[in-house]
Tab-separated table of C-alpha atoms and ligand atoms in Angstrom:
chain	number	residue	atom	x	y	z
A	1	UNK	CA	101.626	242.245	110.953
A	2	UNK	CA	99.522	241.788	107.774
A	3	UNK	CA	97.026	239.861	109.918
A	4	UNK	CA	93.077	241.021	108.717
A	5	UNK	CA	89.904	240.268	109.839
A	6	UNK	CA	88.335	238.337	107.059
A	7	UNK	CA	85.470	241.123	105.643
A	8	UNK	CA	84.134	241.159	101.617
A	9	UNK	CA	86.552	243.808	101.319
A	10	UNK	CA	89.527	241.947	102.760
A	11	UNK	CA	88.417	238.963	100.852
A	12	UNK	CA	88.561	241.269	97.604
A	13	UNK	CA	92.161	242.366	98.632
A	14	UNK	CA	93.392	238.553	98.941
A	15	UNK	CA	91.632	237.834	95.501
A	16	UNK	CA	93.503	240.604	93.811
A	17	UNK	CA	96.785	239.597	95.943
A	18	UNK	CA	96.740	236.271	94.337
A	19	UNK	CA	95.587	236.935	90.958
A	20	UNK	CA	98.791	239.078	91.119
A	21	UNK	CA	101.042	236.226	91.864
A	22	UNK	CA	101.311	236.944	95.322
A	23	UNK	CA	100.613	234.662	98.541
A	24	UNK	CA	97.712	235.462	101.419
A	25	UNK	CA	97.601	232.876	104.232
A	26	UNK	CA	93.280	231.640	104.491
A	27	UNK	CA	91.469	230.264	107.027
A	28	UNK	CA	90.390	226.082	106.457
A	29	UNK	CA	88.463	224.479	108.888
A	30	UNK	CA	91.385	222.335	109.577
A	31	UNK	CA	94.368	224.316	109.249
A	32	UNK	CA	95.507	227.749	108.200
A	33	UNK	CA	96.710	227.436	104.579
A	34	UNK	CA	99.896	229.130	102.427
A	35	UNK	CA	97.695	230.112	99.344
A	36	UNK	CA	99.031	230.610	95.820
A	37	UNK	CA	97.556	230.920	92.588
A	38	UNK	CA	98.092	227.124	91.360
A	39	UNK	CA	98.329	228.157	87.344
A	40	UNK	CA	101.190	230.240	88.735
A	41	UNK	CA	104.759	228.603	88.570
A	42	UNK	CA	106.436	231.448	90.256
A	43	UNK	CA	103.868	232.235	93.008
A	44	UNK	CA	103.816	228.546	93.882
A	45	UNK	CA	107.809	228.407	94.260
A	46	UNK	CA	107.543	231.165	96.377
A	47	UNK	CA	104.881	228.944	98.487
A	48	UNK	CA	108.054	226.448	98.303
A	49	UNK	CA	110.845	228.999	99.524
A	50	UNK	CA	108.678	230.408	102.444
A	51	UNK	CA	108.078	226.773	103.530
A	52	UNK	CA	111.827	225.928	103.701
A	53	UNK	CA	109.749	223.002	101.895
A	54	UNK	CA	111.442	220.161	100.189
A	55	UNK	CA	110.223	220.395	96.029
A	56	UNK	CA	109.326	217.003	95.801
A	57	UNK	CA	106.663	217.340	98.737
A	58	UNK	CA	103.287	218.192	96.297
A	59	UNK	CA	100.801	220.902	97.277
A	60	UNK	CA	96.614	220.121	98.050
A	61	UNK	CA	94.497	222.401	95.179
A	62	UNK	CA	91.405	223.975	96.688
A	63	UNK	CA	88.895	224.255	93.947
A	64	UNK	CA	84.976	225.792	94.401
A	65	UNK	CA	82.911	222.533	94.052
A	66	UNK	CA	83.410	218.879	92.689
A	67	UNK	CA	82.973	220.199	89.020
A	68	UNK	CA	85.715	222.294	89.111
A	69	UNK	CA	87.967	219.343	90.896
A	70	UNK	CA	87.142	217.309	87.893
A	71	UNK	CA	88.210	219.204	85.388
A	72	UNK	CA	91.494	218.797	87.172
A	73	UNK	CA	91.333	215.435	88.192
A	74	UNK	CA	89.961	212.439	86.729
A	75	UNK	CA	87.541	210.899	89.248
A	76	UNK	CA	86.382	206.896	89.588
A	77	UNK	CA	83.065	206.335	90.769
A	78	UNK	CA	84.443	205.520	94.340
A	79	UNK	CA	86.963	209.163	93.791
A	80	UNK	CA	82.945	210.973	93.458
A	81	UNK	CA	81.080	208.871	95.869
A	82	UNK	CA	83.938	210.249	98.676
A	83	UNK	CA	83.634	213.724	97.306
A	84	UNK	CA	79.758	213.945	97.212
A	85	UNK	CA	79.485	211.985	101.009
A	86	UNK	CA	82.503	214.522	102.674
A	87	UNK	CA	82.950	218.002	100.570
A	88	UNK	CA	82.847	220.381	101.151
A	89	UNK	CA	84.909	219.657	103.735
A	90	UNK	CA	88.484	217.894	105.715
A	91	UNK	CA	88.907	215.256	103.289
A	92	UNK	CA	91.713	215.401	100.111
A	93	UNK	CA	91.671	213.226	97.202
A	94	UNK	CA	94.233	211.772	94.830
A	95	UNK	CA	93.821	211.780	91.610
A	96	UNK	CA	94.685	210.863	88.282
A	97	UNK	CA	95.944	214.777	86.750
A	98	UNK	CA	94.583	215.827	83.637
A	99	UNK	CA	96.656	216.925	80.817
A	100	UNK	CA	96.813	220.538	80.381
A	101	UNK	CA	94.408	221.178	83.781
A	102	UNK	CA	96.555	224.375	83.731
A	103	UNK	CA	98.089	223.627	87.335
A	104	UNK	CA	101.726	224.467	87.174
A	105	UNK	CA	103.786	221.312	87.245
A	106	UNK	CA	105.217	222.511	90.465
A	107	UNK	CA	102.285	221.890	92.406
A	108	UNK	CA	101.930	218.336	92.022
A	109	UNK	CA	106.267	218.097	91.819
A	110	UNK	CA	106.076	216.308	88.721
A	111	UNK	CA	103.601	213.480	89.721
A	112	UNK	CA	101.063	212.481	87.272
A	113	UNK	CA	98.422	212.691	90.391
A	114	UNK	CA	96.914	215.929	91.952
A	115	UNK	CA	95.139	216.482	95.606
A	116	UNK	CA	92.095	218.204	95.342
A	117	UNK	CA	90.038	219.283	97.972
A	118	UNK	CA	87.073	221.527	98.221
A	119	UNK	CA	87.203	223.572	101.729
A	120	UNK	CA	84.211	223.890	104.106
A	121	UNK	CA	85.201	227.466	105.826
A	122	UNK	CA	83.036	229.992	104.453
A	123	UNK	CA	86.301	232.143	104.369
A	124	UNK	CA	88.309	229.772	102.323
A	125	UNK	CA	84.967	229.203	100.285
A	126	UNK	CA	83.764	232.974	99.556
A	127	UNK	CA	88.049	233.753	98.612
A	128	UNK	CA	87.554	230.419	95.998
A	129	UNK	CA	84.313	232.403	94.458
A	130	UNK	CA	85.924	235.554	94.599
A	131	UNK	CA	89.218	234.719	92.633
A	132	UNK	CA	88.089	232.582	90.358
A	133	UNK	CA	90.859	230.647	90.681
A	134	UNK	CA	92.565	227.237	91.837
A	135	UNK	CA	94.476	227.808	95.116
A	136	UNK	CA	97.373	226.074	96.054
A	137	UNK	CA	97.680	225.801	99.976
A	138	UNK	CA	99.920	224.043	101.948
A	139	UNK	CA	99.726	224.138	106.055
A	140	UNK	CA	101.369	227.864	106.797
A	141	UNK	CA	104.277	226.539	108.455
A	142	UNK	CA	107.496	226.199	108.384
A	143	UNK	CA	108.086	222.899	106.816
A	144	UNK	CA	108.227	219.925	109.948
A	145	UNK	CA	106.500	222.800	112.090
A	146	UNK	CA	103.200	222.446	114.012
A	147	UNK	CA	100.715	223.291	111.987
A	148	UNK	CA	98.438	226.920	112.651
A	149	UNK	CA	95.264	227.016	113.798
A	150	UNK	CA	94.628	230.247	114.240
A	151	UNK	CA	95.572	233.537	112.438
A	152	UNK	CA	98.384	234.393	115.567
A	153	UNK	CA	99.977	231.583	114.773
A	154	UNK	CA	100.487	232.069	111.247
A	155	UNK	CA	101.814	235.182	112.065
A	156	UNK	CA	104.109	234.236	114.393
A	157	UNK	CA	105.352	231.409	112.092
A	158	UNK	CA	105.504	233.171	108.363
A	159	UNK	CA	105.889	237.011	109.725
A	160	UNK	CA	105.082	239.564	107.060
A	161	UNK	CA	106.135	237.100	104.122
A	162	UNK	CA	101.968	236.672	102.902
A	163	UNK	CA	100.638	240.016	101.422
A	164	UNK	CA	97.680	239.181	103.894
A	165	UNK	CA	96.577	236.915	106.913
A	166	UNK	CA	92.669	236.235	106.496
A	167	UNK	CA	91.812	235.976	110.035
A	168	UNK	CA	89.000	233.589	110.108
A	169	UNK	CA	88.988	232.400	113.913
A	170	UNK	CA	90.315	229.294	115.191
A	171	UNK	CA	89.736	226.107	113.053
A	172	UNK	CA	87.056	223.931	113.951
A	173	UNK	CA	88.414	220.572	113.020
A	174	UNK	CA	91.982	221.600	113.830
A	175	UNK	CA	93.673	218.358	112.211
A	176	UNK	CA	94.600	218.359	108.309
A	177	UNK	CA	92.944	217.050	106.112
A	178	UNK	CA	92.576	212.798	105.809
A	179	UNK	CA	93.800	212.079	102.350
A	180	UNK	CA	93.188	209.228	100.192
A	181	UNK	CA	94.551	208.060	96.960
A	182	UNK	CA	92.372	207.313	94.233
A	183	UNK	CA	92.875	205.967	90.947
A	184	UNK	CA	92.012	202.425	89.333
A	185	UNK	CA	93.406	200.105	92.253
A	186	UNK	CA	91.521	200.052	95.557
A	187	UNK	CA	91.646	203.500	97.195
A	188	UNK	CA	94.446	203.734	99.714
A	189	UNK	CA	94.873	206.196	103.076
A	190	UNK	CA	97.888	208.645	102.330
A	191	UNK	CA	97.667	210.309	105.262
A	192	UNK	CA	95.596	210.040	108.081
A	193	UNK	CA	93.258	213.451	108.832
A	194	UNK	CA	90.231	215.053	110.621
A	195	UNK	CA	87.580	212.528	108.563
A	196	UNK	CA	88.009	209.738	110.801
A	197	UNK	CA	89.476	206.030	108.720
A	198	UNK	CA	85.661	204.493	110.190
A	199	UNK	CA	83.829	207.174	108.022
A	200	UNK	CA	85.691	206.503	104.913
A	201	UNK	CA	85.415	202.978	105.379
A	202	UNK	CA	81.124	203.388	105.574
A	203	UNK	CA	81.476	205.135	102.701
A	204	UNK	CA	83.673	203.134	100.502
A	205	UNK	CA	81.714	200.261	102.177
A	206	UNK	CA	84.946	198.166	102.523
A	207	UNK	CA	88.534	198.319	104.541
A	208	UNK	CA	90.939	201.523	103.418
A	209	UNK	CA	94.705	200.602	104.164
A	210	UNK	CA	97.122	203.469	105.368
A	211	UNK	CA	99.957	203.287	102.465
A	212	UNK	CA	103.455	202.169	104.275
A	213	UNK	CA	105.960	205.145	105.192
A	214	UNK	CA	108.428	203.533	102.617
A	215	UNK	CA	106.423	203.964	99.745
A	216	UNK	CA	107.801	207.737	98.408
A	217	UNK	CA	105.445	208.397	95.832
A	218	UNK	CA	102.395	207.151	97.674
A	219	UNK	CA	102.788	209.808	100.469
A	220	UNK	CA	105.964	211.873	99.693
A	221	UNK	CA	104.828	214.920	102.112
A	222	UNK	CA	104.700	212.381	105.507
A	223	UNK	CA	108.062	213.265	106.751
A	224	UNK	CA	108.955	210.947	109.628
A	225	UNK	CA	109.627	213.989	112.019
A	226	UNK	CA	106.876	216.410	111.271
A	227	UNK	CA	104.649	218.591	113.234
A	228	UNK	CA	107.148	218.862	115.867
A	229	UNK	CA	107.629	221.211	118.961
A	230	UNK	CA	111.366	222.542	119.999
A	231	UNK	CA	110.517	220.737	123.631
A	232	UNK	CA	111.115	216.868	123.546
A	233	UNK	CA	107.667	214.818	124.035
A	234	UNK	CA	107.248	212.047	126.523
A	235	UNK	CA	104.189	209.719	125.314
A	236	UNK	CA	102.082	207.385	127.222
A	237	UNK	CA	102.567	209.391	130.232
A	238	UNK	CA	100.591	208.473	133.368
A	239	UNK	CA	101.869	211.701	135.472
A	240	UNK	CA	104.194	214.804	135.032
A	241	UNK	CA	107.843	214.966	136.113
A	242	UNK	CA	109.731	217.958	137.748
A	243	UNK	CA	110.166	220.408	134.842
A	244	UNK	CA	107.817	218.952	132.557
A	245	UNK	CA	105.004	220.108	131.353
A	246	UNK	CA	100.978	218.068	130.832
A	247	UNK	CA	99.394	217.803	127.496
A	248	UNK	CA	96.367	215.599	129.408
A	249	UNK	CA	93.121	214.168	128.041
A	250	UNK	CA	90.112	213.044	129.782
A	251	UNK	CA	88.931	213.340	133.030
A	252	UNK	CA	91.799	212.042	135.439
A	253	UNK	CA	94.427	213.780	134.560
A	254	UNK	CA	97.043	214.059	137.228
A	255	UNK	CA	98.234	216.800	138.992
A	256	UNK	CA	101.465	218.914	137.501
A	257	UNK	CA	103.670	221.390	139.125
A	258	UNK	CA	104.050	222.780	135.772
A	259	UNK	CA	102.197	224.290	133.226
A	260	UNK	CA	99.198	222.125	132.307
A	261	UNK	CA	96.430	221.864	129.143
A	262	UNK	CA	94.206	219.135	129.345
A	263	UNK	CA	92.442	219.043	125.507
A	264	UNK	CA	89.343	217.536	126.885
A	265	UNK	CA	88.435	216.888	130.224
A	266	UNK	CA	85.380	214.988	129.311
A	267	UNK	CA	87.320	212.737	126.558
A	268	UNK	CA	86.071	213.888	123.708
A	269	UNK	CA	88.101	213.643	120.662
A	270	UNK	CA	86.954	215.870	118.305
A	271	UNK	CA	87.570	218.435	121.021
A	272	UNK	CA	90.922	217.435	121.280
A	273	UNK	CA	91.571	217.229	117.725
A	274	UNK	CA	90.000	221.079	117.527
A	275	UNK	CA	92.787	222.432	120.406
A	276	UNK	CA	95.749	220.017	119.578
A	277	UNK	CA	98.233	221.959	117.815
A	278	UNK	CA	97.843	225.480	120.169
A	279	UNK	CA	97.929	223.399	123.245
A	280	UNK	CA	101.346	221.745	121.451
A	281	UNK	CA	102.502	225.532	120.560
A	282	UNK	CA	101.599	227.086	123.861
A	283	UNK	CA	103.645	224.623	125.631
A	284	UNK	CA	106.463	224.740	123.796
A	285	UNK	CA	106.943	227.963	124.708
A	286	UNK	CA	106.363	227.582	128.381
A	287	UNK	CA	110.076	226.582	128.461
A	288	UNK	CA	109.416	223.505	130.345
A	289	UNK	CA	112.095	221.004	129.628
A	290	UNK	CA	109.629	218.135	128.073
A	291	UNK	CA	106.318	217.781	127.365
A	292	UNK	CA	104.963	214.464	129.149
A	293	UNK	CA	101.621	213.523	126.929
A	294	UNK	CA	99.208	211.358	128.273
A	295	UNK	CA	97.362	208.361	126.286
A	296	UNK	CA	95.340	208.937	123.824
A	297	UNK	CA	92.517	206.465	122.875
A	298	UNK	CA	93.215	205.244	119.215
A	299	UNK	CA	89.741	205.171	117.969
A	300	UNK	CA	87.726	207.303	115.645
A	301	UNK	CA	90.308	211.100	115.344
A	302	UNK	CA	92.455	209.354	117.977
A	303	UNK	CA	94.393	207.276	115.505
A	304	UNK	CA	95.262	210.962	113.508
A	305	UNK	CA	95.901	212.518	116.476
A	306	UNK	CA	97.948	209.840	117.760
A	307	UNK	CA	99.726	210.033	114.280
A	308	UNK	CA	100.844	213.528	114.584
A	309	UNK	CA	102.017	212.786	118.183
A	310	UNK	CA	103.994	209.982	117.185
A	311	UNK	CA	105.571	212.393	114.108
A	312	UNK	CA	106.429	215.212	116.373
A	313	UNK	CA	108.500	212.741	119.225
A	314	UNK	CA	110.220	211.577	116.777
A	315	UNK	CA	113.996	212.086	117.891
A	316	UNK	CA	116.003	215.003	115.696
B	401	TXA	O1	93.972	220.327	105.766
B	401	TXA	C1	94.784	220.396	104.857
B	401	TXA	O2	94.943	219.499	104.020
B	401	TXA	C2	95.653	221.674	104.774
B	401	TXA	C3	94.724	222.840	104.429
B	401	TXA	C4	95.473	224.138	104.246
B	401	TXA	O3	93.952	222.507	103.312
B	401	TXA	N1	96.703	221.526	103.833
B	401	TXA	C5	97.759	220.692	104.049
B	401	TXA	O4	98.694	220.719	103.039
B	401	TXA	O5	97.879	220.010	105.037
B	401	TXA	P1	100.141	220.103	103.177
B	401	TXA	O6	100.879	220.614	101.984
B	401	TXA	O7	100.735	220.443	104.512
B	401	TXA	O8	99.929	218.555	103.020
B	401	TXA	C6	99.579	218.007	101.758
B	401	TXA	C7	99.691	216.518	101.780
B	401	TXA	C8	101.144	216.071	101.836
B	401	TXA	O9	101.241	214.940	102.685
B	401	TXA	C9	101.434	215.722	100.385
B	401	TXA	O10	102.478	214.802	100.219
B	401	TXA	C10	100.094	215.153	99.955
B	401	TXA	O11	99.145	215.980	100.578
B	401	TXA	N2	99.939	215.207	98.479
B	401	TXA	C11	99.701	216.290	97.717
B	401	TXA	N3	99.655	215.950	96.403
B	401	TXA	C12	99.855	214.630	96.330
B	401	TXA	C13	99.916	213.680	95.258
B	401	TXA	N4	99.770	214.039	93.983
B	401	TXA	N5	100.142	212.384	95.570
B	401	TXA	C14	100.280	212.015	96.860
B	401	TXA	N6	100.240	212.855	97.929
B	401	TXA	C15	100.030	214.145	97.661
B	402	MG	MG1	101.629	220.502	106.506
């Protein structure tokens, strides 16, 4: 397994990796990303073909710093006043693209838009300063998947396909990144993320709509059935029936014959958020035959979390 500790020297190795066109998985504090160099046409397909990912689902571009996003992006006042209150850090914006920015059309599938975001993990940070360049990085996943967060999983997932797996620890945050598109009209939620809707809203000092499933070019990577296990999930359950397994929250959790993770006993939802997908990945292979989930309160990372739940029950 290419999987690496993330050192200088490894960091040097995954600079050099993508510089030559090829693709190292990195550490982000909210997932484990698919890098590619983004001027890159080829290296960015290959992102595509290792995803099993549809082409018109765009890719995120993880730049250095705000001054490097804008010379991709063309940012509104309200674009820099989200950037400036949440980067670096879990939050993606939408943008109007700049002609000749260099990114290869690929990455933004044609769209006269591009997601930005500028990366808190020192990892993902120092491998930005090191290379120089604009990195490309979907979840590293298969595409509908659970997403990684942690090097294992990554491996597990992708297999030897990156030249390297930065190994960066588990990610803090543990949700992907809340996106929001920006442009001339009043911002609007593409997809909901590990910067809560409430802290957008203080920012933005008004009301931030989620855009509606229907609209394709609005969100075109929010697949209906997404982040989904192989085991069917029961939601809103209050106990655990024979063969299932508990994906519990809080502090009165029932009891369960079967195998159990309860993402925060005390009810705190950025702890759940942080242990989400490996609780959803370790008991999907516990070979139970359903996953009964318990409720999950909808405020603050609730309503993401709640999100990707309702995604990955979605029937096949
Ligand atoms: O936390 C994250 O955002 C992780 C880490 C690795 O940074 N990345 C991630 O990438 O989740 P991905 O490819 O799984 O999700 C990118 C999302 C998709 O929903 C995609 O449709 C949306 O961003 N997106 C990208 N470019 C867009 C654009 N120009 N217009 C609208 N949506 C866009
Ligand atoms: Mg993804």
């Amino acid at each position: 397994m290419p999987v690496v500790p993330a050192t200088d020297e490894t960091i040097a190795r995954a600079a050099e990796a993508l510089a030559a066109g090829r693709l190292v998985a990195i550490p982000t504090e909210t997932v484990y990303g698919l890098g590619a160099d983004a001027r890159n046409a080829s290296a960015v397909a290959g992102v595509f073909a290792m995803k099993d990912r549809p082409e018109f689902n765009p890719l995120i571009v993880h730049v250095p710093d705000l001054a490097t996003a804008e010379t991709l992006a063309a940012f509104n006042a309200e674009a820099r006043a989200l950037a400036n209150a949440f980067w670096p850090g879990p939050l993606t914006i939408v943008a109007p693209k700049r002609r000749k920015c260099g990114i290869a059309d690929l990455v933004t599938a044609g769209l006269d838009t591009i997601a930005v975001r500028v990366p808190g993990h020192p990892v993902a940070r120092a491998l930005l300063q090191a290379s120089g360049l604009p990195i490309a990085a979907p979840s590293a996943n298969r595409s509908g998947r659970i997403s990684p967060t942690d090097a294992s999983h990554v491996a597990a997932e992708l297999g030897d396909v990156p030249d390297l797996i930065l190994d960066g620890g588990p990610c803090a945050r543990g949700l992907e990144s809340t996106v929001v598109s920006v442009t001339d009209d009043s911002p609007v939620l593409l997809r909901l993320g590990a910067v809560p809707r409430s802290e957008i809203e203080s920012v933005l000092g008004h009301p931030i709509h989620l855009a509606k499933e229907d609209a394709p070019i609005a969100s075109p990577g929010q697949l209906a059935r997404h982040y989904a296990p192989q085991t069917p999930l029961r939601l809103n359950a209050d106990s655990a029936e024979a063969g299932e397994a508990l994906l519990a929250f809080g502090p009165d959790a029932p009891d369960c014959a079967g195998a159990s993770i309860n993402l925060s006993p005390s009810g705190n939802l950025a702890e759940a958020a942080m242990r989400f997908f490996a609780a959803l990945r370790h008991l999907d292979e516990t070979g139970s035959r359903r996953i009964a989930v318990m409720p999950i309160p909808e405020d603050g990372l609730g309503e993401a979390i709640n999100d990707r739940l309702r995604r990955a029950a979605k029937a096949r």
